PDB file of C-alpha atoms in Angstrom:
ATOM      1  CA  UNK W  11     -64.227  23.429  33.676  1.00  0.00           C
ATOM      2  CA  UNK W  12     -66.357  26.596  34.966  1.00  0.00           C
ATOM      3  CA  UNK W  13     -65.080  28.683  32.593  1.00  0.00           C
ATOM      4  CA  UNK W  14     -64.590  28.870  28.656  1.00  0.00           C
ATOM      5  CA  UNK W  15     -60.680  28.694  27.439  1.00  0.00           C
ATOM      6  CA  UNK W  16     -59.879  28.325  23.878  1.00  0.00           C
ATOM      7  CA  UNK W  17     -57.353  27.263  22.315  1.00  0.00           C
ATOM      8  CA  UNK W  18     -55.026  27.578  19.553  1.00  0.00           C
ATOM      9  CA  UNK W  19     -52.543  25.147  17.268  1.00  0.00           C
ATOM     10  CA  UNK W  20     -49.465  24.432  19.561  1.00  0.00           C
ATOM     11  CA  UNK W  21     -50.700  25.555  23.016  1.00  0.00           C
ATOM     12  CA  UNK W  22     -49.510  24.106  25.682  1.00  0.00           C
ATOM     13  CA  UNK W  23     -52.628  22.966  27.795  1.00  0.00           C
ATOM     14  CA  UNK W  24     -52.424  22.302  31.865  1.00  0.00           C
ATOM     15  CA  UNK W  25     -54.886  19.779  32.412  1.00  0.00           C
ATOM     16  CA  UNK W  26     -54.549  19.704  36.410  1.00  0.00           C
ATOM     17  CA  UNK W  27     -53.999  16.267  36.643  1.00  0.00           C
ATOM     18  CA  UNK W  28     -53.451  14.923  40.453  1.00  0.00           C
ATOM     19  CA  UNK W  29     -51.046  12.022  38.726  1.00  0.00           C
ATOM     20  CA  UNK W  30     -53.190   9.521  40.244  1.00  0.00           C
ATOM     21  CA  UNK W  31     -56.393   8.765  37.734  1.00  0.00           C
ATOM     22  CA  UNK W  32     -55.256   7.580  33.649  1.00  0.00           C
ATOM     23  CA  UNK W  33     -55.497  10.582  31.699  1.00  0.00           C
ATOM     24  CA  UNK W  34     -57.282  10.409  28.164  1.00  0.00           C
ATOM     25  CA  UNK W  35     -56.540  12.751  25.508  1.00  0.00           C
ATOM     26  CA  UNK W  36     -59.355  13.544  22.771  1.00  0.00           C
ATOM     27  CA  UNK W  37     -59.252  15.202  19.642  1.00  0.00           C
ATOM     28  CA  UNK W  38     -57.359  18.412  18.914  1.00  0.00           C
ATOM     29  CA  UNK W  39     -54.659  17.281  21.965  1.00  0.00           C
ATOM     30  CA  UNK W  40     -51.446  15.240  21.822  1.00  0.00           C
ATOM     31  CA  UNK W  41     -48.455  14.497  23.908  1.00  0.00           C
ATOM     32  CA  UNK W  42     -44.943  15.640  23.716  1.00  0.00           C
ATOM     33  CA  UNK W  43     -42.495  14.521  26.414  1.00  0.00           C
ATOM     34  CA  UNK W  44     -44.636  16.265  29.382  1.00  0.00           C
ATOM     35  CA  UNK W  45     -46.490  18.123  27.681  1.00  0.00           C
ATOM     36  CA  UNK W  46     -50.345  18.484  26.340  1.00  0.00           C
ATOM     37  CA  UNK W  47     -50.317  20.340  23.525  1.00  0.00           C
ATOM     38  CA  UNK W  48     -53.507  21.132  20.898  1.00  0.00           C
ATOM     39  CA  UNK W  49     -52.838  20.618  17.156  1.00  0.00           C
ATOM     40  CA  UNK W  50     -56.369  22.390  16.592  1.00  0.00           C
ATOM     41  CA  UNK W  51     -57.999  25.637  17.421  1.00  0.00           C
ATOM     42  CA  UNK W  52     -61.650  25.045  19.484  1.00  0.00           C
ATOM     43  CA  UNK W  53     -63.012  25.369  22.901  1.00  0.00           C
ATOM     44  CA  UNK W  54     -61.277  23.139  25.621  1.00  0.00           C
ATOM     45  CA  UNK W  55     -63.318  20.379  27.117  1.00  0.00           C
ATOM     46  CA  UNK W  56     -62.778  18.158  30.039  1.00  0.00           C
ATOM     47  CA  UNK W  57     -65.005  15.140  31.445  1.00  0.00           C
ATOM     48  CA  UNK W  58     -64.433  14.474  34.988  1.00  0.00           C
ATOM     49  CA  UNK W  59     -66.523  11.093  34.905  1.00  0.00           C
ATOM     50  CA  UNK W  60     -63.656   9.365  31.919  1.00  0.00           C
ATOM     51  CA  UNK W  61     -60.769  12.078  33.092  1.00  0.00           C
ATOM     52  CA  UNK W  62     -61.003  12.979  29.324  1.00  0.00           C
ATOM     53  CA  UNK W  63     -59.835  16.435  27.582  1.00  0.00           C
ATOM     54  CA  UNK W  64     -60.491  17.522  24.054  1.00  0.00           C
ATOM     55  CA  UNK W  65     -60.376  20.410  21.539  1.00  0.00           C
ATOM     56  CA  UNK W  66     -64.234  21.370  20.219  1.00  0.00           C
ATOM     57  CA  UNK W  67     -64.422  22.975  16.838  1.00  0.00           C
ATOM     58  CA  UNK W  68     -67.008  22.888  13.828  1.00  0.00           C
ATOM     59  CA  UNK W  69     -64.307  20.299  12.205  1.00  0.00           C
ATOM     60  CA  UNK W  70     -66.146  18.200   9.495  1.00  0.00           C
ATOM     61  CA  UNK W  71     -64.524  14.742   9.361  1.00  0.00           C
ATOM     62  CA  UNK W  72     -63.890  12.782  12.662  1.00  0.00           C
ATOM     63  CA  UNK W  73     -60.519  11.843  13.779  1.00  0.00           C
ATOM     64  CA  UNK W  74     -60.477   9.043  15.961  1.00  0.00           C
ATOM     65  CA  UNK W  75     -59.051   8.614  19.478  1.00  0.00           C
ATOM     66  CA  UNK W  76     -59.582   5.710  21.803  1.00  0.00           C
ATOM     67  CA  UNK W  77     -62.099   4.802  23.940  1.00  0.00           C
ATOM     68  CA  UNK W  78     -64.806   6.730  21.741  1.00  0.00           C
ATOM     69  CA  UNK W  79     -68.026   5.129  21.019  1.00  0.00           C
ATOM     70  CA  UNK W  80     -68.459   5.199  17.537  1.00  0.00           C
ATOM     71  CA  UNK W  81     -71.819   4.441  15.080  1.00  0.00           C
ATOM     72  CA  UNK W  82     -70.739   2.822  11.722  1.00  0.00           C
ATOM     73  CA  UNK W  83     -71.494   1.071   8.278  1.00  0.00           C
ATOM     74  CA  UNK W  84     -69.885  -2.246   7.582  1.00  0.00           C
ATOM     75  CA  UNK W  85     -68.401  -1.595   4.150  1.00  0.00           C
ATOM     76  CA  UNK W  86     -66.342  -5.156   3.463  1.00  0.00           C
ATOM     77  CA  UNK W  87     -65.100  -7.771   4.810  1.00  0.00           C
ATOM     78  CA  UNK W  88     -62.062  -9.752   4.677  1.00  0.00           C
ATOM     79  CA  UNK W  89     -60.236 -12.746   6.373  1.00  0.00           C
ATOM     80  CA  UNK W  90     -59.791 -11.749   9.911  1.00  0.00           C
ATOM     81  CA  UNK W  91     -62.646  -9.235  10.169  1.00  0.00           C
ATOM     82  CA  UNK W  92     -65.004  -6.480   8.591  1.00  0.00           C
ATOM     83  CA  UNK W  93     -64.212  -2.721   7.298  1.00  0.00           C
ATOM     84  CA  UNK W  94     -66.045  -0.391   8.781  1.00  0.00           C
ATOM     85  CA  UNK W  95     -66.535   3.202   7.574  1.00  0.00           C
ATOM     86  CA  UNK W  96     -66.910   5.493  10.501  1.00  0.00           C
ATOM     87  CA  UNK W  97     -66.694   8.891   8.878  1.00  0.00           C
ATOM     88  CA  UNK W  98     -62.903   9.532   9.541  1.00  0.00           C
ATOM     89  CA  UNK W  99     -60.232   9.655   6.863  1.00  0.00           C
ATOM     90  CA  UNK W 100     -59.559   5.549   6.809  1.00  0.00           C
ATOM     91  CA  UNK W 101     -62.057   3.084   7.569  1.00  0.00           C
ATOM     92  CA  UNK W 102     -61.656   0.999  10.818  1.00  0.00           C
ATOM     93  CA  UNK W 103     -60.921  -2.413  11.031  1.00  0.00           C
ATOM     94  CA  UNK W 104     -63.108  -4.369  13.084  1.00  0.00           C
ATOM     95  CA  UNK W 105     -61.881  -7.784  13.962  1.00  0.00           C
ATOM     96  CA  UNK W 106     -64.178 -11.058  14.088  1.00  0.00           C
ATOM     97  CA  UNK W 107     -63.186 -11.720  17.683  1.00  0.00           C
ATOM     98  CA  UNK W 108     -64.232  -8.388  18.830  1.00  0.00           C
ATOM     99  CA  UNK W 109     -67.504  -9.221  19.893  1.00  0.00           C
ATOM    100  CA  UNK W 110     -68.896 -11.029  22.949  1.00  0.00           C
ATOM    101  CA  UNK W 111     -68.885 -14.574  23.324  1.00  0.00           C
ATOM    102  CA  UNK W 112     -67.412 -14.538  19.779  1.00  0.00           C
ATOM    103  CA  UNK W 113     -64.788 -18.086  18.711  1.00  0.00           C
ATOM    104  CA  UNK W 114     -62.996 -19.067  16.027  1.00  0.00           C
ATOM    105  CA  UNK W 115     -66.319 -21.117  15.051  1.00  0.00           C
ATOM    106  CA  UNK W 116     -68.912 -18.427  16.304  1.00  0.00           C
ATOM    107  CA  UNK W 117     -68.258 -15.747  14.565  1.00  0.00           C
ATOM    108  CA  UNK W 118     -70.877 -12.614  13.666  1.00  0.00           C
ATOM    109  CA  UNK W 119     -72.104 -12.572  10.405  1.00  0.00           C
ATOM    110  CA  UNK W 120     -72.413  -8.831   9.722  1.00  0.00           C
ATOM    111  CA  UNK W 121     -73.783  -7.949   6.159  1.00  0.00           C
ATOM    112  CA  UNK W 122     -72.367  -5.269   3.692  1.00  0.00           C
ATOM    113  CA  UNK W 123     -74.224  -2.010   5.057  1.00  0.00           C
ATOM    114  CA  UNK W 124     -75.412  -3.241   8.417  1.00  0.00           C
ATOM    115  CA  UNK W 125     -74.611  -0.368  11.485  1.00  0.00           C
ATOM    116  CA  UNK W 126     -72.808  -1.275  14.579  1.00  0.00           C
ATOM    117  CA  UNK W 127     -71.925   0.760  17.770  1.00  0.00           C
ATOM    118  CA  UNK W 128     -68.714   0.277  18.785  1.00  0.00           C
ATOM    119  CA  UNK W 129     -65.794   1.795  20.670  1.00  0.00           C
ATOM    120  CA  UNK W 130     -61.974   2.810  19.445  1.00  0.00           C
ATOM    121  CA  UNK W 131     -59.575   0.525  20.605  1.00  0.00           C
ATOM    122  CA  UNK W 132     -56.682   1.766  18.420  1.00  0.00           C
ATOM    123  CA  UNK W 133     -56.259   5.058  16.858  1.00  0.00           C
ATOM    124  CA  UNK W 134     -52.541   6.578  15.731  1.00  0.00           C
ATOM    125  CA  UNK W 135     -50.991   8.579  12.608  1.00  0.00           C
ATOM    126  CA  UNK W 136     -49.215   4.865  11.755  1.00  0.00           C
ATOM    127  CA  UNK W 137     -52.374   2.497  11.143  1.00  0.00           C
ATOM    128  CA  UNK W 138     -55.844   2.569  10.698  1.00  0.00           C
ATOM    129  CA  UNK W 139     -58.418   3.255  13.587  1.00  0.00           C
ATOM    130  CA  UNK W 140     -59.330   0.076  15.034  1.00  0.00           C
ATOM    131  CA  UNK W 141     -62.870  -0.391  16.796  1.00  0.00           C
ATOM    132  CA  UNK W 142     -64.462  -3.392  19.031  1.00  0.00           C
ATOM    133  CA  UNK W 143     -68.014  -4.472  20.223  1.00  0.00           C
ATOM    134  CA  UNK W 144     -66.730  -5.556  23.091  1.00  0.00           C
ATOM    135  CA  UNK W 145     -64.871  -4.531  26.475  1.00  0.00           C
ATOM    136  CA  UNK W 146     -61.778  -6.232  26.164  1.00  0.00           C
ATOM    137  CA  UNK W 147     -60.930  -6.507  29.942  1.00  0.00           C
ATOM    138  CA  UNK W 148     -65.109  -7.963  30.978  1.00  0.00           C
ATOM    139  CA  UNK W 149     -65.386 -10.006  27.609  1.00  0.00           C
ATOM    140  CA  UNK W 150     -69.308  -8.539  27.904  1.00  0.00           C
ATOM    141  CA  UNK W 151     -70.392  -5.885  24.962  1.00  0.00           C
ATOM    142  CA  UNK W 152     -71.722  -3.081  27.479  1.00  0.00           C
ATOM    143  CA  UNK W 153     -74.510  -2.000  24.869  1.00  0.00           C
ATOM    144  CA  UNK W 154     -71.646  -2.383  22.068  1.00  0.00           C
ATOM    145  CA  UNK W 155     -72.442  -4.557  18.930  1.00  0.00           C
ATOM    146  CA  UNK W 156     -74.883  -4.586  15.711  1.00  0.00           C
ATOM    147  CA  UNK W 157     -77.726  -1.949  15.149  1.00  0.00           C
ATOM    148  CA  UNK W 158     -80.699  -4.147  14.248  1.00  0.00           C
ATOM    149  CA  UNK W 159     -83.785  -1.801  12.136  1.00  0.00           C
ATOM    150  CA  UNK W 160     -83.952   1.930  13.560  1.00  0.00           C
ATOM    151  CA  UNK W 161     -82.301   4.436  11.124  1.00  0.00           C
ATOM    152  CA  UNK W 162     -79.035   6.133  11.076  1.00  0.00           C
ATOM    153  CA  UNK W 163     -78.190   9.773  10.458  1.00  0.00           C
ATOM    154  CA  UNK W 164     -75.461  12.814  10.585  1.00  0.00           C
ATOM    155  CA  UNK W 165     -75.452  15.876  12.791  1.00  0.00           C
ATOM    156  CA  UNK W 166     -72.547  17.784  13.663  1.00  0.00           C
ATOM    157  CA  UNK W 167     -69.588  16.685  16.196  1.00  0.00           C
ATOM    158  CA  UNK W 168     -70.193  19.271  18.730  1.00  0.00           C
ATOM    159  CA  UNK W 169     -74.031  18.418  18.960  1.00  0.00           C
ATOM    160  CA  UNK W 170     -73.051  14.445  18.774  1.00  0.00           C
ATOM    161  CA  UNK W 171     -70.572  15.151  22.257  1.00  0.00           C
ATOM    162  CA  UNK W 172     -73.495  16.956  24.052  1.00  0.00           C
ATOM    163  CA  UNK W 173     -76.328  14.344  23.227  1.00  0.00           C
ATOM    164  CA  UNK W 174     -73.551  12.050  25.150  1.00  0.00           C
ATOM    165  CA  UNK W 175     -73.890  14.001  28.291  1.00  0.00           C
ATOM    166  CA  UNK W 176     -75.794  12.851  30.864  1.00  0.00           C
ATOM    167  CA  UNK W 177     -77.892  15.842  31.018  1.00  0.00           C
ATOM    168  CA  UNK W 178     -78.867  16.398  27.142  1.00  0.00           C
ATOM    169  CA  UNK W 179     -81.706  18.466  27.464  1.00  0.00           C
ATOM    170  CA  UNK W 180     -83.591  17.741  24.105  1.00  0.00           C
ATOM    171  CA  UNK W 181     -82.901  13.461  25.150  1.00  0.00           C
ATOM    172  CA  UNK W 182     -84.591  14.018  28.306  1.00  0.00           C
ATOM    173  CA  UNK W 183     -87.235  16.204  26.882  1.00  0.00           C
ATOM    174  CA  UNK W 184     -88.336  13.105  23.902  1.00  0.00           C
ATOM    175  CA  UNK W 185     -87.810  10.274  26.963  1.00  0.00           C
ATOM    176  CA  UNK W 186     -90.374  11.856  29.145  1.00  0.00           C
ATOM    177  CA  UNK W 187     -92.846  11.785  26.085  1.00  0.00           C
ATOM    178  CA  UNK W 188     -92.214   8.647  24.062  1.00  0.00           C
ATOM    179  CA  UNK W 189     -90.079   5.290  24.247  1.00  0.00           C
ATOM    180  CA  UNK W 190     -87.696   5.761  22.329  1.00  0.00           C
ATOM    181  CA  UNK W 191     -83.590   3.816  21.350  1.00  0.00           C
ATOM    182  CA  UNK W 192     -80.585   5.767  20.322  1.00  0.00           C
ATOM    183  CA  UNK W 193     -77.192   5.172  20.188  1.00  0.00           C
ATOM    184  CA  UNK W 194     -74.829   8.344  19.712  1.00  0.00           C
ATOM    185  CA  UNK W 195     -71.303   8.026  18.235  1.00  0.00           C
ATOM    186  CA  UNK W 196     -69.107  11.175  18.754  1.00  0.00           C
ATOM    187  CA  UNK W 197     -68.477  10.721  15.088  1.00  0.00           C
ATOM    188  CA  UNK W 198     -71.537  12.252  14.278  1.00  0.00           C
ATOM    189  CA  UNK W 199     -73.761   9.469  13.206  1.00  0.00           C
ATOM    190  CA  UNK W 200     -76.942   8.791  15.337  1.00  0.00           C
ATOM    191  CA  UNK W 201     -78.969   5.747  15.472  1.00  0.00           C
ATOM    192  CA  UNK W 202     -82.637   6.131  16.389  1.00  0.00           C
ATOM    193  CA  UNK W 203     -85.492   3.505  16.765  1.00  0.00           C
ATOM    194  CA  UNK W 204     -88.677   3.957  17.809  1.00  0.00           C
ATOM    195  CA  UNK W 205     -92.262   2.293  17.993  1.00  0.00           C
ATOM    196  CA  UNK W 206     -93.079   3.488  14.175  1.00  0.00           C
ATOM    197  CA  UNK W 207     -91.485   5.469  11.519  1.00  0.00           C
ATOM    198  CA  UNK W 208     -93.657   8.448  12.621  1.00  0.00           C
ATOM    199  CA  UNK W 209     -91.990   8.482  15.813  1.00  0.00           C
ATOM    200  CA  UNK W 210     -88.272   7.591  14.888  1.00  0.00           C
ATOM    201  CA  UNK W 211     -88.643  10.658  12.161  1.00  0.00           C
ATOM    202  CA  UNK W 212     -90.061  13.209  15.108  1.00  0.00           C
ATOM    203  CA  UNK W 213     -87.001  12.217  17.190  1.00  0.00           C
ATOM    204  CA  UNK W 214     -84.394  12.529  14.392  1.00  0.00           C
ATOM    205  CA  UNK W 215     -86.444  16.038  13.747  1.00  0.00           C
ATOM    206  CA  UNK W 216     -86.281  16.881  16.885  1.00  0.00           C
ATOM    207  CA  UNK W 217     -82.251  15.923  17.617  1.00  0.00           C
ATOM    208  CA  UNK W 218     -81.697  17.862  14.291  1.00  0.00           C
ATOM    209  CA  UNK W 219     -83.612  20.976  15.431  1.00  0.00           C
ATOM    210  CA  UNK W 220     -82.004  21.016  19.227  1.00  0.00           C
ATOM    211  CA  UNK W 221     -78.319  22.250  17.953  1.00  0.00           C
ATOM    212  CA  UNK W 222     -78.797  25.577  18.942  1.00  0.00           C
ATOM    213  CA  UNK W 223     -81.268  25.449  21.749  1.00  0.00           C
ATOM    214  CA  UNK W 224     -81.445  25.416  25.254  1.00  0.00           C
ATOM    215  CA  UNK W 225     -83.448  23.534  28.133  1.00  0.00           C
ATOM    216  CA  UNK W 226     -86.460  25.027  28.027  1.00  0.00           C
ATOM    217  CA  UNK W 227     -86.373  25.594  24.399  1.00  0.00           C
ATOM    218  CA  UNK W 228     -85.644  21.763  23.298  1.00  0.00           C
ATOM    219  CA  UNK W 229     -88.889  20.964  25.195  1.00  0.00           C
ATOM    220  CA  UNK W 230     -91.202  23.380  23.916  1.00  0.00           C
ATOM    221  CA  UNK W 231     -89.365  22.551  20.463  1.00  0.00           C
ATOM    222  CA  UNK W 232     -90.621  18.531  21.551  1.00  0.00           C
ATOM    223  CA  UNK W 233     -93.817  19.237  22.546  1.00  0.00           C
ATOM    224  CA  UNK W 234     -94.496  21.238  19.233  1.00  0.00           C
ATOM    225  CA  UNK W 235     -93.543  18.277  16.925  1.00  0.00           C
ATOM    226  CA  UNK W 236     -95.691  15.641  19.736  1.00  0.00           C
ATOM    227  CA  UNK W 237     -98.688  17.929  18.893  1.00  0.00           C
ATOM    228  CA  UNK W 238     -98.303  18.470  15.218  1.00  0.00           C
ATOM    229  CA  UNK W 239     -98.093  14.516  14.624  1.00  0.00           C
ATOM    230  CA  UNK W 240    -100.681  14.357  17.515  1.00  0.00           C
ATOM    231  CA  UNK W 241     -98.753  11.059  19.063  1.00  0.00           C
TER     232      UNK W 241
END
């Protein structure tokens, strides 16, 4: 979208859809008969890679919708999978099968506390959110699966959808410098590993400090913390 349109609670939103290509609706936007219609006031967002729309506001606690990666905590387990909390008002269920090349006898062993990226499969009003490590139509986990070391932290869910862009200004700026994993959950939980813990903190610093910056600002923001810890 060039330009900025808000949005308020029961607005009826066009989203210019050509019929064709599977629309996806986000946060802050449901359907009613033929209609789109936001249950949230924000800023209206549209990908045209996913064909995605969603409502953007400083909202606190995630609400799920599917086909969202997601970072989260494995917080039990039980017979037919593992509960994971992932910030929103339920925890989601994550099912034993849901991984690649996972059987009835070769299963994941995930421990109490240990992070996974993952994507929504399932996420209404009725149930709890479901999630999976794996794409369900390839049987291959795309980057999906457990978080091994690195170190996970919160920012807010507006910054979390723009480090997903391809063109995250303050991710580009700490690539070109150091070598460097994250994985971003539009949940607003971050994993971050790097070659030491001096360099994973400078890149959760520098994430953290990049809310409210621009271009040229997040990299004069990364070389600042590069030259303080000399790196």
């Amino acid at each position: 979208m060039a330009n900025v349109k808000v949005v308020l609670p029961g607005d009826i939103v066009d989203t210019q859809s050509d019929g064709e290509a599977v629309l996806r609706l986000g946060p802050g936007l449901v359907q009613h008969s033929d209609d789109i219609q936001a249950t949230t006031g924000g800023v209206l967002h549209a990908s045209s890679d996913t064909n995605q729309w969603w409502v953007g506001s400083n909202r606190r606690r995630y609400v799920a919708a599917e086909g969202e990666p997601v970072v989260g905590v494995v917080v039990g387990r039980h017979g037919e999978g593992y509960r994971v909390d992932i910030g929103s008002a339920h925890d989601a269920l994550l099912p034993l099968l849901a991984f690649e090349g996972a059987t009835k006898r070769n299963k994941p062993n995930l421990a109490i506390g240990a992070a996974v990226y993952a994507r929504v499969a399932v996420a209404n009003s009725m149930m709890d959110p479901e999630i999976e490590c794996v794409n369900a139509h390839t049987g291959k986990s795309e980057g999906f699966g457990e978080l091994h070391a690195g170190f996970v932290f919160r920012c807010s869910l507006g910054l979390a959808r723009r480090l997903l862009s391809a063109s995250s200004p303050v991710l580009a700026a700490l690539g070109a410098e150091l070598a460097y994993e994250a994985a971003v959950g539009v949940n607003g939980r971050v994993w971050v590993k790097a070659g030491s813990p001096e360099k994973t903190i400078l890149v959760v610093n520098a994430i953290r400090n990049s809310e409210h910056l621009d271009s040229r600002q997040c990299k004069q923001m990364v070389k600042e913390l590069l030259d303080r810890q000399s790196l």
